[in-house]
Coordinates of C-alpha atoms in Angstrom, one line a residue:
X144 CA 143.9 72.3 114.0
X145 CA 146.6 70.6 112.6
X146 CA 145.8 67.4 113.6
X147 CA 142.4 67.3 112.3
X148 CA 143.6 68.6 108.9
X149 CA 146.1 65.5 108.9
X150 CA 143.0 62.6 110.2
X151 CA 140.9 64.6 107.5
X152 CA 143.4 64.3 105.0
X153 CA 143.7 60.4 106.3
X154 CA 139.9 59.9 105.8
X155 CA 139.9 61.6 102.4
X156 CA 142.5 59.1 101.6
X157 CA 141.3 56.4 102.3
X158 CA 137.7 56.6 100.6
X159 CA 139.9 57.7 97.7
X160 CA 141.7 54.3 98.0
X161 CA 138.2 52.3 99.3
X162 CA 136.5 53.7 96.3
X163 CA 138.3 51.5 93.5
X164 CA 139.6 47.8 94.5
X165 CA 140.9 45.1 92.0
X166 CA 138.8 42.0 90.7
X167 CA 141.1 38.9 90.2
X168 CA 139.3 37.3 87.2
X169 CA 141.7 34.4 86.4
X170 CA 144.8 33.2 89.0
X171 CA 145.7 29.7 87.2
X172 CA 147.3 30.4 84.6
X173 CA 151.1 29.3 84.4
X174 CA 152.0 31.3 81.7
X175 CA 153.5 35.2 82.1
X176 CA 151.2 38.0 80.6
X177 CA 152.4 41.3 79.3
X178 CA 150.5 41.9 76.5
X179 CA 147.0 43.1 77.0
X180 CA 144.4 44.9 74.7
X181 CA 140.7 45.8 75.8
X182 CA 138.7 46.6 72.7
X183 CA 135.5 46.9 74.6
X184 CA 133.9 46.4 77.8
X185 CA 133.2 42.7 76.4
X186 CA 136.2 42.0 74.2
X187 CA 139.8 41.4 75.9
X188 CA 142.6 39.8 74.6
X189 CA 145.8 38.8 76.4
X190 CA 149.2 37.3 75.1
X191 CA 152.3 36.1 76.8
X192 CA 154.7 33.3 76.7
X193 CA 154.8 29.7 75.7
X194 CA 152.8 31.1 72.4
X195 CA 149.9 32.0 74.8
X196 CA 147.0 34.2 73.6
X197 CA 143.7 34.4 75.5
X198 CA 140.3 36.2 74.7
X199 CA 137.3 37.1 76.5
X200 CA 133.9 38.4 74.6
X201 CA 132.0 38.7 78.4
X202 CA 134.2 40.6 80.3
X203 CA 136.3 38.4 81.1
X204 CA 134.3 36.2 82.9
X205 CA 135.2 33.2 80.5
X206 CA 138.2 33.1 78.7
X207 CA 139.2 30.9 75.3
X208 CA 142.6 30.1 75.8
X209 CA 144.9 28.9 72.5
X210 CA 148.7 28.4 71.5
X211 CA 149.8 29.6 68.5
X212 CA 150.5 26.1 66.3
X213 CA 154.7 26.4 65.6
X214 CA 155.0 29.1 67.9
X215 CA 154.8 27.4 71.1
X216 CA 157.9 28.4 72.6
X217 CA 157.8 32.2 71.4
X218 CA 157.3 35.1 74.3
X219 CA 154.2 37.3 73.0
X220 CA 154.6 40.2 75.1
X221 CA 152.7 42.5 73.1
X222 CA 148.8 42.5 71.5
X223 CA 146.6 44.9 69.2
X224 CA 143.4 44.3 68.9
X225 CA 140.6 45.2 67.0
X226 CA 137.5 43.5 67.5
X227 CA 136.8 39.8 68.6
X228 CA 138.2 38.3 65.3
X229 CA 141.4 40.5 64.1
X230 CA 144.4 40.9 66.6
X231 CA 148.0 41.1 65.5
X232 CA 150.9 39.6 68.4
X233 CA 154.4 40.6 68.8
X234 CA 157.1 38.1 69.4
X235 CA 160.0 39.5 70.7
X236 CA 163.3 37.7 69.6
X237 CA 164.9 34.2 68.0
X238 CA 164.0 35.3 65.3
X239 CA 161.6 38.6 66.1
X240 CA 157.7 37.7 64.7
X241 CA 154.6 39.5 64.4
X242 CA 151.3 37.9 63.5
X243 CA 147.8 38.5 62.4
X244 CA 144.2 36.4 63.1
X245 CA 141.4 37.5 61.6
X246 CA 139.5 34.8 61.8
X247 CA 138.9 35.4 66.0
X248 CA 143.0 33.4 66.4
X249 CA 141.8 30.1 65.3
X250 CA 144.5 30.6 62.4
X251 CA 147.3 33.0 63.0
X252 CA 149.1 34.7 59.3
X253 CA 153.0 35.5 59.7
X254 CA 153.2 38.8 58.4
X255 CA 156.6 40.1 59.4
X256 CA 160.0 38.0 60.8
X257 CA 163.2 39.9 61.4
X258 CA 166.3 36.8 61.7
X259 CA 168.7 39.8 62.6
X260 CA 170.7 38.8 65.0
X261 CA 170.4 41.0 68.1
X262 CA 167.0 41.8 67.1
X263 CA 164.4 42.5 70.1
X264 CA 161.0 43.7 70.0
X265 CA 159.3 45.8 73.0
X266 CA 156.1 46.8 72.1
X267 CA 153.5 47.7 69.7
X268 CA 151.0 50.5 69.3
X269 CA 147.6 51.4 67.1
X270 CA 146.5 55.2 65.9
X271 CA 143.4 53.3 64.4
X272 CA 142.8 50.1 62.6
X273 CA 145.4 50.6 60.1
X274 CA 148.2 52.7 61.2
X275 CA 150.4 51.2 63.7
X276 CA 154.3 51.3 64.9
X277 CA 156.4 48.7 66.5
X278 CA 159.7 49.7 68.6
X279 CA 162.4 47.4 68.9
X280 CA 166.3 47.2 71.3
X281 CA 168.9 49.3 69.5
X282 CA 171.1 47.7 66.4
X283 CA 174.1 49.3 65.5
X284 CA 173.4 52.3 68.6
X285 CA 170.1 53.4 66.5
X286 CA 166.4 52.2 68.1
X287 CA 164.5 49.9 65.6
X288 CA 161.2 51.2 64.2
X289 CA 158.7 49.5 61.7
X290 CA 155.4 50.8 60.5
X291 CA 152.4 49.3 59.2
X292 CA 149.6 51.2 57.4
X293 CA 147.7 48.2 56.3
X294 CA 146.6 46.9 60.0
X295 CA 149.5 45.0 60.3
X296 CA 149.0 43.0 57.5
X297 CA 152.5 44.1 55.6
X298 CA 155.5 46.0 57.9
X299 CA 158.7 48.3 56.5
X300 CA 161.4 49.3 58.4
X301 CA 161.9 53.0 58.8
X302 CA 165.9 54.0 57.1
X303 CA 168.5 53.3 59.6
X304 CA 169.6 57.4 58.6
X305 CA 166.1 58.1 59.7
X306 CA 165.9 56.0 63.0
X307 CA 167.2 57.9 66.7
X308 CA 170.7 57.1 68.6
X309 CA 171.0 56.1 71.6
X310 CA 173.5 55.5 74.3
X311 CA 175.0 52.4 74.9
X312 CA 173.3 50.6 77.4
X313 CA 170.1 52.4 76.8
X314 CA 166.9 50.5 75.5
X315 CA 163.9 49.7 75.8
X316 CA 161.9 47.8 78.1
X317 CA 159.5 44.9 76.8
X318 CA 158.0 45.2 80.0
X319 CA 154.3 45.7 79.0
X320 CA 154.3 46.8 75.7
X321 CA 153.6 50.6 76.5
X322 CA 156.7 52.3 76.7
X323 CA 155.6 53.8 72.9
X324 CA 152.1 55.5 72.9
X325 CA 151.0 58.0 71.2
X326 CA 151.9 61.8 71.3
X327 CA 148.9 63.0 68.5
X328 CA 147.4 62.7 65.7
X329 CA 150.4 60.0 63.7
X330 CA 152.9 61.0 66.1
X331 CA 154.4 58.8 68.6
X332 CA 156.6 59.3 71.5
X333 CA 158.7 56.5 73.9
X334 CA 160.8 56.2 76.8
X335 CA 164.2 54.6 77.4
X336 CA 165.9 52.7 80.2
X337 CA 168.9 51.2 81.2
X338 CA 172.1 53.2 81.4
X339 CA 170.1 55.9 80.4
X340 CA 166.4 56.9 80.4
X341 CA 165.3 59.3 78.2
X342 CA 162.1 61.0 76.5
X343 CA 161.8 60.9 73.1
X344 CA 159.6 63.7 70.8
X345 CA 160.9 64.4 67.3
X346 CA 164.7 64.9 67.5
X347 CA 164.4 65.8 70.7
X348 CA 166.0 63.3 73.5
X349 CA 165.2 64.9 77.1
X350 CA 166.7 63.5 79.9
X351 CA 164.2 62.3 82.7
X352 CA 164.0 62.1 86.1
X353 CA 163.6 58.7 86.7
X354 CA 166.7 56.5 88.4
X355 CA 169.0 55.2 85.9
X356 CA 172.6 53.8 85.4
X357 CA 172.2 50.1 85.7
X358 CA 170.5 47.5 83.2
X359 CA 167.5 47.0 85.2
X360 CA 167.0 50.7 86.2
X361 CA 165.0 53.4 84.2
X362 CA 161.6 54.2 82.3
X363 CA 159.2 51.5 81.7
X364 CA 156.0 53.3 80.5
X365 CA 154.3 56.3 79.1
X366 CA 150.9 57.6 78.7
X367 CA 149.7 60.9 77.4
X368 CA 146.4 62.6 78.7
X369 CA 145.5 65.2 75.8
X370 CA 142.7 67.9 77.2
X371 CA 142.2 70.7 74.7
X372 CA 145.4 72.5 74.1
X373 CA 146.2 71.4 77.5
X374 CA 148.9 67.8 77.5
X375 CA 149.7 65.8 80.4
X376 CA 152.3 63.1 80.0
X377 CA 153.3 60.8 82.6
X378 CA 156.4 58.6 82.8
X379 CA 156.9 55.3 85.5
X380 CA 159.2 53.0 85.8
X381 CA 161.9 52.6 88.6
X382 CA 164.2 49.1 89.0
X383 CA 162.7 46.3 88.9
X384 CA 165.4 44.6 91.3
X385 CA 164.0 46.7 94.2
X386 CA 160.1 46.1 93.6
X387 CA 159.4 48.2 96.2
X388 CA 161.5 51.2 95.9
X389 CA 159.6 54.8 95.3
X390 CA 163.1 56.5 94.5
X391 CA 162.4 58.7 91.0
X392 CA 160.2 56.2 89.6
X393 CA 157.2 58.8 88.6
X394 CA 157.6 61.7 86.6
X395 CA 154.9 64.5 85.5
X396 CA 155.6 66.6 82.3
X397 CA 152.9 69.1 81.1
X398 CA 155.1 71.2 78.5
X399 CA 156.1 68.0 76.4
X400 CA 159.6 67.6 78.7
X401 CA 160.4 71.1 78.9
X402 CA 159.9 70.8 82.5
X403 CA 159.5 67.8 84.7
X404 CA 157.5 67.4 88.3
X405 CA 157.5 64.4 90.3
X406 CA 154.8 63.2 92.4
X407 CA 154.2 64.2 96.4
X408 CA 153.5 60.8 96.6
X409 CA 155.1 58.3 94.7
X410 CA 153.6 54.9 92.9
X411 CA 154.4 52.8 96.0
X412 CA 157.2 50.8 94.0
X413 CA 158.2 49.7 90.6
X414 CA 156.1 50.6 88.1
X415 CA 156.1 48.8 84.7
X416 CA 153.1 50.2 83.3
X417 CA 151.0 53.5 83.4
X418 CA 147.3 54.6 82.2
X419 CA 145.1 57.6 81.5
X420 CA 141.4 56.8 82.8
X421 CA 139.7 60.3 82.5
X422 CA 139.4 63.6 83.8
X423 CA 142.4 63.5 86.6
X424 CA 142.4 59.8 86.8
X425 CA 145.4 57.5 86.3
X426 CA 146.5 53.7 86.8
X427 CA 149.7 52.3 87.0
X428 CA 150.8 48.9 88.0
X429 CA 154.5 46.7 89.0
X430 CA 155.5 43.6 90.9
X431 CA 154.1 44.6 94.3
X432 CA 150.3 46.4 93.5
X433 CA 148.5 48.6 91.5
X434 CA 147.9 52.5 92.5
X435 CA 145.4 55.2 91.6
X436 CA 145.7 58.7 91.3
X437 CA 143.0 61.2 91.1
X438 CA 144.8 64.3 90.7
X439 CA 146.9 63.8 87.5
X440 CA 149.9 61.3 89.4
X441 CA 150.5 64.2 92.0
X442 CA 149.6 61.5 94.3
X443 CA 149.4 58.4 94.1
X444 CA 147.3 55.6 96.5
X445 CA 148.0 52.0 96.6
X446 CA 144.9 50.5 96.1
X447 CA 145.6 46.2 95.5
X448 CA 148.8 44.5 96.4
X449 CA 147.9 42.1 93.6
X450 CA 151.2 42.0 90.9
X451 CA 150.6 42.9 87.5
X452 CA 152.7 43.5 84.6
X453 CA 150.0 45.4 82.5
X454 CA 147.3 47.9 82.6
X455 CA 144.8 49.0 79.9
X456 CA 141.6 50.6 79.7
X457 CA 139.0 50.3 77.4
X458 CA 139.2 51.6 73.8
X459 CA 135.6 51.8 73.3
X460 CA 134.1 51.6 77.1
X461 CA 135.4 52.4 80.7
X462 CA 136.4 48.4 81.6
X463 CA 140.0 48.6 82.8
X464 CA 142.0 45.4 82.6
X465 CA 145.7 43.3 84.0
X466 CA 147.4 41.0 82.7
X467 CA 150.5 39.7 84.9
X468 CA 152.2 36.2 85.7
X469 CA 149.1 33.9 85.7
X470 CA 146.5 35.8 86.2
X471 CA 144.2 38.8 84.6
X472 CA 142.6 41.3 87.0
X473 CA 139.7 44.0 86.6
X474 CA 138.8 47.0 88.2
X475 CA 136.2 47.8 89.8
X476 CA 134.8 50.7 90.9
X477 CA 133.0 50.6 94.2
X478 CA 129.8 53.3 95.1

């Protein structure tokens, strides 16, 4: 009996794992890609390095591909869009920029620069079409926060009395622009890495369960699943030296960090980015594959070996999207 339950279990598996497979739309590109933003089924943009920023209105099956004019040499690893002619890119350092096109990127407005030196941005995120929040690498021991309540046309600084501590050592990760997401309504949380990794809600900093101590270990990515009064948040990440490690790089919190699970089976290596689909459903995505859980991360099945830096879902549609070194990927769900 307990043999057939285990080649059941195997079947049930694997149709789990047969029933989603990855697209790869574009594979030339030789720029990296962390920044990603899929509007609709039809609208995707993508940003990355060497002032790269690419858009699709089909699907993805074309792309326009431009870099930004006097920002050619400027990393891009984070992108909010809004609709096929207003995005606004992040530029992470020397000197820290962010940027607005509303005119579908053919012109590209500087609306905030930040010469500080030490100054590091890691990622971006959107309530709506006017209020956003940009984290950036600690100054002075204290995380850097701006907001925007104009759709990034004008950003402020939050007080440096009003901005969290951190560790030294601990930071962020500009990994793929999603280790800051939001908890509700106005609120955001993020995740730390490094020396330490930590959970951050309010004033509260709760330790996590992911591995952590060295520069290149700790969180990477958060998403938050809200169902009714019901929230699921669920943190990857891992060390991105040992791309195929499973050690503590998943953790499951459904009492805002009160208490923490971790998965039966793990994201089958580093994990620099994490999504909620719907229902149970969940993406994430590292240097060695992408994997797919069905039961809120309890387990997780590695469904491409394709290596992406970046997964998003649609904000208006079910199209989910990577972005990754050269190339932007799809998935697709087989019947």
């Amino acid at each position: 009996m307990k043999r057939i339950l285990v080649l059941l279990g195997s079947v049930f598996f694997m149709g789990i794992a047969a029933a989603q497979k990855v697209q790869v739309l574009v594979s030339d590109k030789k720029v990296s890609m962390r920044g990603l933003s899929v509007v609709s089924d039809k609208i995707v943009w993508v940003s990355g390095s060497s002032g790269t920023v690419g858009k699709s209105i089909d699907g993805g099956t074309t792309w326009t591909w431009m870099t930004v004019k006097g920002y050619e040499k400027i990393d891009f690893r984070d992108i909010e869009a809004f609709d096929a002619n207003t995005a606004v890119i992040m530029g992470i350092t020397d000197p820290a920029y962010i940027l607005k096109t509303t005119d579908g990127g053919t012109t590209w407005n500087l609306v905030y620069e930040n010469k500080t030196k030490g100054m590091f941005l890691d990622a971006m995120y959107f309530w709506n079409e006017q209020s956003g929040i940009v984290i950036g690498d600690p100054l002075n021991d204290k995380m850097f926060i701006a907001r925007t309540f104009d759709g990034g046309k004008t950003w402020s600084a939050i007080p440096d009395d009003k901005l969290p501590a951190v560790d030294k050592g601990e930071a962020c990760f500009a990994s793929s622009g999603t280790n800051i997401t939001a908890l509700k309504l106005s609120e955001a949380v993020f995740v730390t890495g490094g020396m330490r990794s930590r959970l951050f809600i309010r004033d509260n900093k709760i330790e996590l369960p992911i591995i952590q101590g060295t520069e290149t270990t700790g969180a990477n990515s958060i998403a938050v699943k809200n169902s009714g009064k019901k929230r699921t948040i669920i943190v990857v990440g891992g060390d991105f030296n040992t791309k195929d490690s499973m050690v503590k790089n998943c953790c499951i919190t459904n009492d805002d960090g009160k208490t923490f699970t971790t998965p039966a089976v793990a994201p089958h290596g580093y994990r620099s980015c994490v999504e909620f689909l719907n229902k149970s459903n969940w993406l994430s995505c590292g240097l060695n594959g992408v994997d797919y859980s069905t039961d809120n991360g309890k387990t997780w099945n590695w469904i491409s070996k394709e290596s992406f830096h970046v997964c998003k879902k649609a904000k208006k549609g079910k199209a989910v999207f990577f972005a990754g070194n050269g190339k932007i990927g799809k998935l697709v769900m087989n019947n």
